[in-house]
Amino acid sequence: MDRYAHHNVSRGRGFLFGGEERADAMRSLLPGDFGAVLDLGCRDGALARSMGLTDRVVGVDIDMEALRAARGSGILRPVCADLWAPTIPFASRRFDVILAGELLEHIPFPDGLVAEMARVLHPRGKVIGSVPNSFRM
């Protein structure tokens, strides 16, 4: 948790890597008609908010303070979970879109998380993500 705090908490609430340009690029990849969205590593919901997805997003993070901020602002429905764990706490085929922005390069064994993403994603669903530091993978 110390490493997480140093990397994320010090940036402050509302931080969005790449700013609106990144949010616009990810928004352009959304399918035309979709329902439930899962935002992995959501922090305080800055990405979902910037993408205009605030009414249908479940956000997962390990940072309880950030999740409380997201809940308080109504940005998303927060769920506290450790994405390094072997499973994520959702039913199979539950989500139409999964957001994974700047996440996979921070997971020690990303293949496990990717398998879980495939499990909870609807068969016609879409994963939208970015990995700016692929060297770390």
C-alpha angles and dihedrals in degrees: 000000000000091000090049092050093050093049102039114016093053089061092063133226119314094027112153118187107230091010123226092339090065093043090051092049092050092044089055089061095056114115116246096248119028140146128193119031127198116203109197115204088011098163104184096345098263094142095047090047092049090049092049093241099126100124100058108030131117109196126202125199140138093228106096094188092055091046090051089052090050092048092047092054094044092237096133145339103268126218122184112221139143108243090200088068120100094248139031118221102250138100119257118271092011101131133062095195131025120196116204107172117173091341115106095062088060096054114090093215106024094173090074093052092045089053089052091048089054090050096053095039119096111245090250092040129118135226114213117189150133135221108193093171102046090155088077092058 
